[in-house]
Short mmCIF file of C-alpha atoms in Angstrom, two decimals:
data_model
loop_
_atom_site.label_atom_id
_atom_site.label_comp_id
_atom_site.label_asym_id
_atom_site.label_seq_id
_atom_site.Cartn_x
_atom_site.Cartn_y
_atom_site.Cartn_z
CA UNK A 1 104.78 95.16 10.98
CA UNK A 2 105.89 94.56 7.79
CA UNK A 3 102.22 94.02 6.07
CA UNK A 4 101.27 96.98 8.32
CA UNK A 5 103.84 98.96 6.74
CA UNK A 6 102.94 97.98 3.75
CA UNK A 7 99.80 98.94 3.01
CA UNK A 8 100.49 101.98 5.18
CA UNK A 9 102.65 102.77 2.43
CA UNK A 10 100.10 101.75 -0.62
CA UNK A 11 97.64 104.37 1.35
CA UNK A 12 100.38 107.05 1.23
CA UNK A 13 101.21 106.96 -2.06
CA UNK A 14 97.32 106.59 -3.51
CA UNK A 15 96.77 109.60 -1.27
CA UNK A 16 99.14 111.41 -2.77
CA UNK A 17 98.97 110.49 -6.34
CA UNK A 18 94.90 111.34 -5.99
CA UNK A 19 96.19 114.72 -3.83
CA UNK A 20 98.45 115.64 -7.67
CA UNK A 21 95.90 114.67 -9.39
CA UNK A 22 93.23 117.17 -7.73
CA UNK A 23 95.54 119.81 -7.57
CA UNK A 24 96.13 119.54 -10.94
CA UNK A 25 92.71 120.07 -11.92
CA UNK A 26 92.74 122.89 -9.55
CA UNK A 27 95.29 124.85 -11.69
CA UNK A 28 93.80 123.92 -14.88
CA UNK A 29 90.69 125.48 -13.60
CA UNK A 30 92.22 128.77 -12.49
CA UNK A 31 94.03 128.87 -15.74
CA UNK A 32 90.46 128.61 -17.29
CA UNK A 33 89.30 131.58 -15.23
CA UNK A 34 92.19 133.48 -15.95
CA UNK A 35 91.52 132.89 -20.09
CA UNK A 36 87.80 133.87 -19.54
CA UNK A 37 88.70 136.77 -17.79
CA UNK A 38 91.24 138.29 -19.69
CA UNK A 39 89.78 136.88 -23.65
CA UNK A 40 86.72 137.74 -24.93
CA UNK A 41 84.68 134.74 -26.56
CA UNK A 42 86.84 133.97 -29.75
CA UNK A 43 85.48 133.19 -33.32
CA UNK A 44 84.90 129.29 -33.89
CA UNK A 45 87.77 129.10 -36.26
CA UNK A 46 90.08 130.49 -33.77
CA UNK A 47 92.40 129.28 -31.60
CA UNK A 48 92.94 130.27 -27.65
CA UNK A 49 95.61 131.56 -26.07
CA UNK A 50 97.61 129.30 -23.67
CA UNK A 51 97.02 131.59 -19.89
CA UNK A 52 101.00 131.44 -19.22
CA UNK A 53 102.67 132.34 -22.54
CA UNK A 54 104.61 135.28 -22.31
CA UNK A 55 102.71 138.05 -24.41
CA UNK A 56 100.82 140.88 -22.26
CA UNK A 57 97.37 141.85 -22.35
CA UNK A 58 96.56 145.36 -21.88
CA UNK A 59 94.26 145.84 -18.71
CA UNK A 60 92.13 148.51 -18.64
CA UNK A 61 94.12 151.99 -16.97
CA UNK A 62 95.33 151.48 -13.21
CA UNK A 63 94.50 154.07 -11.02
CA UNK A 64 98.51 155.20 -10.54
CA UNK A 65 100.50 156.15 -13.40
CA UNK A 66 103.01 153.34 -13.08
CA UNK A 67 103.57 150.62 -15.61
CA UNK A 68 101.95 147.26 -14.60
CA UNK A 69 104.22 144.20 -15.45
CA UNK A 70 103.26 141.00 -16.92
CA UNK A 71 99.86 141.57 -15.65
CA UNK A 72 98.57 138.22 -17.86
CA UNK A 73 101.06 136.45 -16.47
CA UNK A 74 100.80 137.30 -12.80
CA UNK A 75 96.63 136.63 -12.85
CA UNK A 76 96.70 134.25 -9.71
CA UNK A 77 94.44 134.03 -6.82
CA UNK A 78 95.78 135.74 -3.58
CA UNK A 79 95.88 134.30 -0.85
CA UNK A 80 95.88 137.20 1.67
CA UNK A 81 93.82 138.62 -0.38
CA UNK A 82 90.31 136.03 0.76
CA UNK A 83 91.88 134.45 -2.41
CA UNK A 84 90.95 136.96 -4.69
CA UNK A 85 92.82 138.03 -8.26
CA UNK A 86 95.90 139.52 -7.96
CA UNK A 87 96.11 142.56 -10.58
CA UNK A 88 99.14 144.01 -9.34
CA UNK A 89 101.76 142.92 -11.98
CA UNK A 90 105.10 141.71 -11.29
CA UNK A 91 105.99 143.10 -8.40
CA UNK A 92 109.40 141.61 -5.61
CA UNK A 93 108.38 144.31 -3.27
CA UNK A 94 104.68 143.27 -3.02
CA UNK A 95 104.11 140.84 -0.56
CA UNK A 96 100.54 140.06 -2.75
CA UNK A 97 102.85 139.58 -5.62
CA UNK A 98 104.83 136.62 -3.42
CA UNK A 99 101.65 135.22 -1.87
CA UNK A 100 100.04 134.78 -5.47
CA UNK A 101 102.97 133.07 -6.91
CA UNK A 102 103.35 130.68 -3.95
CA UNK A 103 99.55 129.63 -4.59
CA UNK A 104 100.89 128.20 -7.89
CA UNK A 105 103.55 125.59 -5.07
CA UNK A 106 100.09 124.50 -3.49
CA UNK A 107 99.75 121.38 -5.22
CA UNK A 108 103.00 120.08 -4.30
CA UNK A 109 102.45 121.83 -1.01
CA UNK A 110 99.53 119.42 -0.88
CA UNK A 111 101.02 116.59 -1.37
CA UNK A 112 104.08 117.15 0.77
CA UNK A 113 101.75 117.51 3.63
CA UNK A 114 99.41 114.77 2.72
CA UNK A 115 102.44 112.46 2.86
CA UNK A 116 103.85 113.79 6.19
CA UNK A 117 100.85 113.67 8.30
CA UNK A 118 99.60 109.87 6.25
CA UNK A 119 102.77 108.55 6.92
CA UNK A 120 103.18 109.94 10.52
CA UNK A 121 99.57 108.64 11.35
CA UNK A 122 100.55 105.15 9.95
CA UNK A 123 103.30 105.42 11.91
CA UNK A 124 102.14 105.49 15.06
CA UNK A 125 99.22 102.59 14.20
CA UNK A 126 102.70 100.66 13.52
CA UNK A 127 103.93 101.51 16.85
CA UNK A 128 100.73 100.58 18.70
CA UNK A 129 100.54 97.12 16.78
CA UNK A 130 104.08 96.44 17.35
CA UNK A 131 103.45 96.52 21.16
CA UNK A 132 100.38 94.53 21.58
CA UNK A 133 100.68 92.47 18.39
CA UNK A 134 101.12 88.15 18.62
CA UNK A 135 103.31 86.88 16.59
CA UNK A 136 102.76 87.14 13.00
CA UNK A 137 101.18 83.93 11.01
CA UNK A 138 102.85 82.59 8.40
CA UNK A 139 102.23 84.03 4.92
CA UNK A 140 102.94 82.07 1.43
CA UNK A 141 105.31 84.06 -0.59
CA UNK A 142 104.10 84.04 -4.43
CA UNK A 143 106.93 83.89 -7.13
CA UNK A 144 104.94 86.36 -8.63
CA UNK A 145 105.01 88.82 -6.57
CA UNK A 146 108.35 88.09 -5.34
CA UNK A 147 109.44 88.62 -8.86
CA UNK A 148 107.38 91.71 -9.24
CA UNK A 149 108.37 93.98 -6.14
CA UNK A 150 112.30 92.57 -7.36
CA UNK A 151 111.79 94.57 -10.66
CA UNK A 152 109.74 97.39 -9.09
CA UNK A 153 112.45 98.21 -6.47
CA UNK A 154 115.08 98.13 -9.27
CA UNK A 155 112.75 100.68 -11.44
CA UNK A 156 112.48 102.71 -8.58
CA UNK A 157 115.87 102.78 -7.72
CA UNK A 158 117.31 103.46 -10.57
CA UNK A 159 114.68 106.22 -11.23
CA UNK A 160 115.82 108.08 -7.79
CA UNK A 161 119.08 107.93 -9.06
CA UNK A 162 118.66 109.21 -12.39
CA UNK A 163 116.20 111.52 -10.32
CA UNK A 164 119.61 112.70 -8.25
CA UNK A 165 121.85 113.21 -11.33
CA UNK A 166 118.98 115.56 -13.20
CA UNK A 167 118.45 117.30 -9.61
CA UNK A 168 122.43 117.93 -9.30
CA UNK A 169 122.85 119.09 -13.40
CA UNK A 170 119.87 121.08 -13.11
CA UNK A 171 120.74 122.89 -9.77
CA UNK A 172 124.71 123.38 -10.98
CA UNK A 173 123.46 124.80 -14.43
CA UNK A 174 120.54 127.41 -12.48
CA UNK A 175 123.04 128.56 -9.92
CA UNK A 176 125.56 129.74 -12.74
CA UNK A 177 123.25 130.78 -15.37
CA UNK A 178 121.26 133.17 -12.32
CA UNK A 179 124.68 134.10 -10.95
CA UNK A 180 126.13 135.21 -13.81
CA UNK A 181 122.78 137.40 -14.73
CA UNK A 182 122.99 139.02 -11.59
CA UNK A 183 126.39 140.02 -12.21
CA UNK A 184 125.80 141.30 -15.73
CA UNK A 185 122.90 143.63 -13.91
CA UNK A 186 125.12 144.17 -11.19
CA UNK A 187 128.11 145.31 -13.50
CA UNK A 188 125.92 147.67 -15.88
CA UNK A 189 124.68 149.09 -13.03
CA UNK A 190 128.19 150.22 -11.65
CA UNK A 191 129.41 151.07 -15.32
CA UNK A 192 126.05 153.46 -15.41
CA UNK A 193 127.11 154.77 -11.95
CA UNK A 194 130.68 155.23 -12.76
CA UNK A 195 129.89 157.19 -15.94
CA UNK A 196 128.20 159.26 -14.49
CA UNK A 197 130.32 160.17 -11.75
CA UNK A 198 132.73 160.75 -14.70
CA UNK A 199 130.67 163.27 -16.12
CA UNK A 200 130.47 164.95 -12.41
CA UNK A 201 134.66 165.10 -12.04
CA UNK A 202 134.35 166.51 -15.70
CA UNK A 203 132.09 169.24 -14.50
CA UNK A 204 133.77 169.91 -11.53
CA UNK A 205 136.99 170.43 -13.91
CA UNK A 206 135.40 172.70 -16.01
CA UNK A 207 134.63 174.81 -13.29
CA UNK A 208 138.03 175.09 -11.71
CA UNK A 209 139.28 176.05 -15.57
CA UNK A 210 140.66 179.28 -16.37
CA UNK A 211 142.37 180.30 -19.78
CA UNK A 212 144.59 183.57 -19.52
CA UNK A 213 142.32 184.00 -15.68
CA UNK A 214 139.57 183.74 -17.47
CA UNK A 215 136.62 180.92 -15.64
CA UNK A 216 133.28 180.44 -16.59
CA UNK A 217 130.61 182.63 -15.25
CA UNK A 218 129.48 182.69 -11.65
CA UNK A 219 126.26 181.47 -12.55
CA UNK A 220 127.27 178.81 -14.37
CA UNK A 221 129.38 177.56 -11.48
CA UNK A 222 126.56 177.60 -8.53
CA UNK A 223 124.46 174.75 -11.36
CA UNK A 224 127.58 172.91 -12.05
CA UNK A 225 127.66 172.64 -8.27
CA UNK A 226 123.55 172.05 -7.92
CA UNK A 227 124.09 169.64 -11.23
CA UNK A 228 127.12 168.07 -9.27
CA UNK A 229 125.09 166.82 -5.90
CA UNK A 230 122.03 165.54 -7.84
CA UNK A 231 124.45 163.26 -10.06
CA UNK A 232 126.15 161.71 -7.30
CA UNK A 233 122.95 161.28 -5.13
CA UNK A 234 121.73 159.23 -8.37
CA UNK A 235 124.43 157.19 -9.46
CA UNK A 236 124.65 156.44 -4.87
CA UNK A 237 121.03 155.69 -5.20
CA UNK A 238 121.65 152.94 -8.69
CA UNK A 239 124.73 151.21 -7.16
CA UNK A 240 122.93 150.74 -3.66
CA UNK A 241 119.59 149.46 -5.22
CA UNK A 242 121.48 146.95 -7.46
CA UNK A 243 124.20 145.62 -5.11
CA UNK A 244 121.28 145.25 -2.09
CA UNK A 245 118.69 143.33 -4.31
CA UNK A 246 121.24 141.30 -5.75
CA UNK A 247 123.47 140.10 -2.33
CA UNK A 248 119.80 139.11 -1.02
CA UNK A 249 118.95 137.46 -3.90
CA UNK A 250 122.53 135.58 -4.00
CA UNK A 251 122.08 135.11 -0.29
CA UNK A 252 118.70 133.36 -1.27
CA UNK A 253 120.16 131.54 -3.94
CA UNK A 254 123.28 130.22 -2.17
CA UNK A 255 120.80 128.56 0.83
CA UNK A 256 118.52 127.13 -1.26
CA UNK A 257 121.82 125.45 -3.89
CA UNK A 258 123.44 123.95 -0.22
CA UNK A 259 119.82 122.73 0.48
CA UNK A 260 119.33 120.74 -3.08
CA UNK A 261 122.91 119.28 -2.45
CA UNK A 262 122.47 117.79 1.00
CA UNK A 263 118.55 116.61 -0.50
CA UNK A 264 120.68 114.84 -3.64
CA UNK A 265 123.50 113.28 -1.38
CA UNK A 266 120.92 112.17 1.20
CA UNK A 267 118.52 110.78 -0.88
CA UNK A 268 120.98 109.19 -3.06
CA UNK A 269 122.76 107.48 0.06
CA UNK A 270 118.93 106.46 1.05
CA UNK A 271 118.34 104.95 -2.14
CA UNK A 272 121.59 102.81 -2.41
CA UNK A 273 121.19 101.93 1.82
CA UNK A 274 117.99 100.93 1.46
CA UNK A 275 118.41 98.76 -1.25
CA UNK A 276 121.32 96.93 -0.03
CA UNK A 277 119.18 96.39 2.93
CA UNK A 278 116.54 95.28 1.33
CA UNK A 279 118.23 92.99 -0.91
CA UNK A 280 120.16 91.59 2.14
CA UNK A 281 117.05 90.84 3.79
CA UNK A 282 118.10 93.39 6.97
CA UNK A 283 114.37 94.28 8.54
CA UNK A 284 115.68 96.65 11.35
CA UNK A 285 117.98 99.32 9.18
CA UNK A 286 115.26 99.03 5.89
CA UNK A 287 111.99 100.07 9.23
CA UNK A 288 114.82 102.96 10.32
CA UNK A 289 115.53 103.84 6.41
CA UNK A 290 111.84 104.18 5.98
CA UNK A 291 111.25 106.48 8.49
CA UNK A 292 114.37 108.61 8.04
CA UNK A 293 112.80 108.35 3.89
CA UNK A 294 109.43 109.66 5.52
CA UNK A 295 111.46 112.80 6.60
CA UNK A 296 113.58 113.35 3.21
CA UNK A 297 110.53 112.50 0.90
CA UNK A 298 108.94 115.68 2.79
CA UNK A 299 111.58 118.15 2.61
CA UNK A 300 112.07 117.39 -1.03
CA UNK A 301 108.27 117.51 -1.88
CA UNK A 302 108.60 121.26 0.14
CA UNK A 303 111.89 121.75 -2.13
CA UNK A 304 110.06 121.33 -4.89
CA UNK A 305 107.19 123.65 -4.31
CA UNK A 306 109.97 126.27 -3.47
CA UNK A 307 111.46 126.08 -6.83
CA UNK A 308 108.16 125.70 -8.94
CA UNK A 309 107.53 129.07 -7.33
CA UNK A 310 111.38 130.27 -8.04
CA UNK A 311 110.72 128.83 -11.89
CA UNK A 312 106.93 130.91 -11.81
CA UNK A 313 108.83 133.86 -10.70
CA UNK A 314 111.47 133.80 -13.48
CA UNK A 315 108.83 133.35 -15.47
CA UNK A 316 107.07 136.35 -14.52
CA UNK A 317 110.09 138.65 -14.63
CA UNK A 318 111.15 137.87 -18.37
CA UNK A 319 107.84 138.04 -19.60
CA UNK A 320 107.75 141.71 -17.36
CA UNK A 321 110.97 142.69 -18.85
CA UNK A 322 109.94 141.96 -22.23
CA UNK A 323 107.32 144.17 -22.19
CA UNK A 324 109.01 146.85 -20.35
CA UNK A 325 111.69 146.61 -23.65
CA UNK A 326 108.38 147.56 -25.58
CA UNK A 327 107.60 150.08 -23.78
CA UNK A 328 110.03 151.63 -21.67
CA UNK A 329 108.65 153.67 -19.01
CA UNK A 330 109.95 154.86 -15.59
CA UNK A 331 109.36 154.49 -11.82
CA UNK A 332 107.79 150.80 -12.84
CA UNK A 333 108.74 147.90 -10.15
CA UNK A 334 111.71 147.14 -12.66
CA UNK A 335 113.45 149.90 -10.88
CA UNK A 336 114.04 147.57 -7.79
CA UNK A 337 116.67 145.64 -10.44
CA UNK A 338 118.05 148.00 -12.54
CA UNK A 339 116.75 151.68 -11.78
CA UNK A 340 116.17 154.58 -14.27
CA UNK A 341 117.88 157.85 -13.13
CA UNK A 342 115.76 160.40 -12.30
CA UNK A 343 114.82 162.04 -15.42
CA UNK A 344 114.99 165.76 -14.30
CA UNK A 345 118.45 164.95 -12.95
CA UNK A 346 119.17 163.09 -16.74
CA UNK A 347 117.82 166.07 -18.30
CA UNK A 348 119.30 168.51 -16.54
CA UNK A 349 122.86 166.83 -16.39
CA UNK A 350 122.68 166.46 -20.35
CA UNK A 351 121.69 170.50 -20.58
CA UNK A 352 124.44 171.24 -18.01
CA UNK A 353 127.23 169.77 -19.80
CA UNK A 354 125.84 171.45 -23.18
CA UNK A 355 126.19 174.71 -21.72
CA UNK A 356 129.06 174.22 -20.18
CA UNK A 357 130.83 172.52 -23.10
CA UNK A 358 129.78 175.56 -25.70
CA UNK A 359 131.01 178.22 -22.96
CA UNK A 360 134.48 176.97 -22.67
CA UNK A 361 134.77 175.98 -26.51
CA UNK A 362 133.70 180.05 -27.28
CA UNK A 363 136.45 181.27 -24.35
CA UNK A 364 138.97 179.34 -26.06
CA UNK A 365 138.03 181.14 -29.27
CA UNK A 366 137.43 184.84 -27.68
CA UNK A 367 141.14 183.87 -26.40
CA UNK A 368 142.31 182.58 -29.95
CA UNK A 369 140.50 185.98 -31.74
CA UNK A 370 141.84 188.41 -29.55
CA UNK A 371 144.95 187.81 -28.11
CA UNK A 372 146.96 184.60 -30.19
CA UNK A 373 145.75 185.83 -33.71
CA UNK A 374 147.12 189.36 -32.66
CA UNK A 375 150.36 190.99 -33.12
CA UNK A 376 150.41 192.93 -29.85
CA UNK A 377 153.12 195.97 -29.23
CA UNK A 378 155.97 195.01 -25.98
CA UNK A 379 153.68 197.89 -24.19
CA UNK A 380 150.81 195.84 -23.62
CA UNK A 381 152.02 193.68 -20.66
CA UNK A 382 149.23 191.47 -20.25
CA UNK A 383 148.83 190.22 -23.51
CA UNK A 384 152.09 190.27 -24.96
CA UNK A 385 154.07 187.29 -25.96
CA UNK A 386 156.05 188.03 -28.61
CA UNK A 387 152.76 185.80 -30.82
CA UNK A 388 153.74 185.58 -34.41
CA UNK A 389 153.06 182.88 -37.23
CA UNK A 390 150.68 181.73 -38.98
CA UNK A 391 147.06 182.52 -37.14
CA UNK A 392 145.55 179.71 -34.69
CA UNK A 393 142.44 178.49 -36.14
CA UNK A 394 139.22 178.36 -34.21
CA UNK A 395 137.99 175.54 -32.03
CA UNK A 396 134.73 174.13 -33.19
CA UNK A 397 131.84 174.54 -30.98
CA UNK A 398 129.50 171.40 -31.14
CA UNK A 399 126.28 173.68 -30.20
CA UNK A 400 124.64 176.17 -31.60
CA UNK A 401 123.29 178.72 -28.70
CA UNK A 402 119.96 176.76 -28.33
CA UNK A 403 122.24 173.61 -27.69
CA UNK A 404 121.29 172.05 -30.91
CA UNK A 405 123.80 170.24 -32.66
CA UNK A 406 125.87 172.30 -35.15
CA UNK A 407 128.43 171.14 -37.76
CA UNK A 408 131.55 172.43 -38.01
CA UNK A 409 132.68 175.40 -39.90
CA UNK A 410 135.44 175.21 -42.59
CA UNK A 411 138.72 176.17 -41.12
CA UNK A 412 137.99 175.15 -37.50
CA UNK A 413 139.15 172.40 -35.71
CA UNK A 414 137.44 169.79 -33.59
CA UNK A 415 137.96 168.91 -30.50
CA UNK A 416 139.30 165.30 -31.18
CA UNK A 417 142.51 166.89 -32.99
CA UNK A 418 142.68 170.64 -31.48
CA UNK A 419 145.56 170.17 -29.51
CA UNK A 420 147.50 168.52 -31.83
CA UNK A 421 146.92 171.04 -34.70
CA UNK A 422 147.73 173.41 -32.36
CA UNK A 423 150.76 172.18 -31.24
CA UNK A 424 152.69 172.99 -34.40
CA UNK A 425 152.15 176.94 -33.64
CA UNK A 426 153.76 176.21 -29.79
CA UNK A 427 156.75 178.53 -29.61
CA UNK A 428 159.47 178.49 -27.48
CA UNK A 429 159.43 180.97 -24.41
CA UNK A 430 161.54 182.45 -22.00
CA UNK A 431 161.38 182.11 -18.22
CA UNK A 432 159.61 185.09 -18.16
CA UNK A 433 156.91 183.32 -20.85
CA UNK A 434 157.92 186.00 -23.63
CA UNK A 435 158.20 183.87 -27.18
CA UNK A 436 161.93 183.79 -28.88
CA UNK A 437 160.81 181.38 -31.78
CA UNK A 438 157.87 181.51 -33.88
CA UNK A 439 154.51 180.74 -32.49
CA UNK A 440 150.62 181.76 -31.46
CA UNK A 441 151.02 179.80 -28.23
CA UNK A 442 152.99 180.07 -25.59
CA UNK A 443 153.89 177.00 -23.70
CA UNK A 444 151.88 177.98 -20.95
CA UNK A 445 149.03 178.98 -22.75
CA UNK A 446 148.79 175.65 -24.93
CA UNK A 447 148.84 173.83 -21.87
CA UNK A 448 145.46 176.13 -20.97
CA UNK A 449 144.21 175.58 -23.97
CA UNK A 450 144.88 171.39 -23.72
CA UNK A 451 143.35 171.27 -20.19
CA UNK A 452 140.23 173.38 -21.55
CA UNK A 453 139.97 170.82 -24.67
CA UNK A 454 140.35 167.67 -22.72
CA UNK A 455 137.22 168.66 -20.27
CA UNK A 456 135.24 169.52 -23.52
CA UNK A 457 136.27 166.51 -25.06
CA UNK A 458 134.70 164.38 -21.93
CA UNK A 459 131.94 166.47 -21.24
CA UNK A 460 130.96 166.46 -25.37
CA UNK A 461 131.49 162.63 -25.52
CA UNK A 462 129.14 161.70 -22.61
CA UNK A 463 126.33 163.60 -24.22
CA UNK A 464 124.88 160.18 -25.97
CA UNK A 465 125.52 158.75 -22.74
CA UNK A 466 123.32 161.26 -20.91
CA UNK A 467 120.51 160.94 -23.59
CA UNK A 468 120.74 157.32 -23.09
CA UNK A 469 120.08 158.14 -19.25
CA UNK A 470 117.40 160.89 -20.08
CA UNK A 471 115.03 158.24 -22.09
CA UNK A 472 116.50 155.46 -19.82
CA UNK A 473 117.61 153.42 -22.75
CA UNK A 474 120.48 152.66 -21.16
CA UNK A 475 118.66 149.92 -18.98
CA UNK A 476 116.27 148.75 -22.17
CA UNK A 477 119.56 147.61 -23.60
CA UNK A 478 120.85 145.47 -20.60
CA UNK A 479 116.87 144.02 -19.88
CA UNK A 480 117.20 142.99 -23.72
CA UNK A 481 120.31 141.49 -23.23
CA UNK A 482 118.96 139.76 -20.02
CA UNK A 483 115.82 138.71 -21.69
CA UNK A 484 117.38 137.29 -24.84
CA UNK A 485 120.51 135.36 -23.55
CA UNK A 486 119.66 134.83 -19.70
CA UNK A 487 116.11 134.11 -19.80
CA UNK A 488 115.38 130.95 -21.98
CA UNK A 489 118.55 129.34 -19.72
CA UNK A 490 117.27 130.41 -16.30
CA UNK A 491 113.40 129.31 -16.89
CA UNK A 492 115.01 125.95 -18.56
CA UNK A 493 117.01 124.96 -15.52
CA UNK A 494 114.96 126.35 -12.97
CA UNK A 495 112.42 123.94 -14.59
CA UNK A 496 115.31 121.13 -14.77
CA UNK A 497 115.20 121.55 -11.04
CA UNK A 498 111.79 121.19 -9.46
CA UNK A 499 111.32 117.96 -11.99
CA UNK A 500 113.90 116.70 -10.70
CA UNK A 501 113.07 117.06 -7.61
CA UNK A 502 109.59 115.73 -7.94
CA UNK A 503 110.70 112.80 -10.04
CA UNK A 504 113.56 112.21 -7.14
CA UNK A 505 110.30 112.35 -4.18
CA UNK A 506 108.09 110.12 -6.15
CA UNK A 507 110.87 107.46 -6.62
CA UNK A 508 112.08 107.46 -3.27
CA UNK A 509 108.82 107.61 -2.06
CA UNK A 510 107.39 104.63 -4.16
CA UNK A 511 111.03 102.81 -3.06
CA UNK A 512 110.31 102.74 0.17
CA UNK A 513 107.09 100.84 -0.25
CA UNK A 514 109.36 98.26 -2.50
CA UNK A 515 111.90 98.37 0.33
CA UNK A 516 109.23 96.82 2.89
CA UNK A 517 107.55 94.61 0.61
CA UNK A 518 110.34 93.07 -1.65
CA UNK A 519 111.87 92.12 2.45
CA UNK A 520 109.06 90.35 3.49
CA UNK A 521 108.73 88.45 0.13
CA UNK A 522 112.29 87.27 0.55
CA UNK A 523 111.89 86.27 4.18
CA UNK A 524 109.16 84.27 3.41
CA UNK A 525 110.95 82.73 0.18
CA UNK A 526 113.87 81.68 2.51
CA UNK A 527 112.01 80.12 5.25
CA UNK A 528 112.51 76.44 6.05
CA UNK A 529 111.25 74.86 2.80
CA UNK A 530 108.70 72.44 2.14
CA UNK A 531 107.11 73.53 5.57
CA UNK A 532 104.01 74.89 3.99
CA UNK A 533 103.71 72.25 1.81
CA UNK A 534 103.35 69.56 4.58
CA UNK A 535 100.09 68.05 5.72
CA UNK A 536 98.21 69.12 8.19
CA UNK A 537 98.84 68.43 11.38
CA UNK A 538 102.55 66.97 10.33
CA UNK A 539 105.07 69.31 12.36
CA UNK A 540 108.76 68.77 12.26
CA UNK A 541 110.35 66.57 15.64
CA UNK A 542 112.09 70.23 17.12
CA UNK A 543 108.27 71.64 16.85
CA UNK A 544 106.80 68.56 18.09
CA UNK A 545 109.56 68.46 21.63
CA UNK A 546 108.63 72.25 22.27
CA UNK A 547 105.03 70.98 21.73
CA UNK A 548 105.66 68.25 24.89
CA UNK A 549 107.85 70.47 26.71
CA UNK A 550 104.56 73.22 27.01
CA UNK A 551 102.45 70.80 27.87
CA UNK A 552 104.40 69.44 30.69
#
């Protein structure tokens, strides 16, 4: 039985490595097709560019206006489209994209399938041989075979342990890195969403603001209501989209991490037990562990293929971000990660905030010029509060009538320090609001001015933010940070994980072979010494007695 398992494992291992070689050749052929399809024949003195680099090549214009992201890197065969070339670019919501990425893991899937099927057939044959076999004849043990089997057993066991360490370390770093990346993107989206809501709140406050019972015109208030609805919708969409995708990705990653930890622990335990049982010559436990290892190695190959897929998808994402940073465009596949705010909404919000700010400043200046800086007689009851003293400076309007930026004129106070400058002109007033000390502003009017200036300051300070929304530069900065700070680690550690899985699967697969081989050599080596060197026809007395009993 040991010989059957031994030769079966040899066949399986050989078939797996042959499959890996064929799969590697297939992948190289696919890469050559990619290169030939995208790059014309270069001059003899020029180098070919590797087809998996992050550089982007210009394709022919697509039928839609959407930007095709990372077209060169995602140029792969699509199993869902009769293995035609996929040219849709990076798009995590496109099933053809995921099918093309999954195709890159096909070589390892093939190895796992061959391993599982071949060993299953061999196991079936072993069962048949065990049921109908005669007593296994004794075979001599070679000292060289014994030594080599022991050496390779120790080497592959050590390789399996190293693979477990590499895998555990890599999965921890990869999980931490990608969770930090997702959290950073979610935080940026929430910050942008909250800033939009702050703009909306300032507009509502501007709508409710009045100075000496004068407020914004009705048409401006109607515009505020309309833009407030648009802003709230954009803010909700931004937060919901980002959190939804982040939640799904995090759930998948947690499941993969749990599977990796289980595989690591199981493989490590399997390696130690297999080594111990084979060294002790415990045949039955070794055979049980071989069957368990068959299943675990298959699962490890599947996980390795999944992480190769994930590694390629991560590289695609980083390449897509790099291309988009160079050419920021709304309505691309990156909207599923961090969408740009609808451009009409951003533009209308910017226009509205400038209009409201300008009109509120004009309202304050009108009151200063026509009320506070005029010494009314007591018979002007509605405008008189015994204003006196130095004239108030007017407020600087940051915008021209066409809403372009306007510098402050001499004698005007800026929004940042207007309330501080005016506070020196506030009088002390009676309960009826009449000043009985020198001052151009009553406490009530000063509070109205302060509230209005605070609204104007808030709206004015959010103008640069709204400009970033209009050209989507806030998303550009976010993707730039991800591409420079997080992408190198993501690609490095995802590669570490799938290399660790491949190393572990291969080492354990070969360990199964040498468990059986070493156990066989050990049993033959520890049989009754000298028996194999006796002359032909010579037997022990005990064996002779058994033969006599059989004849009787």
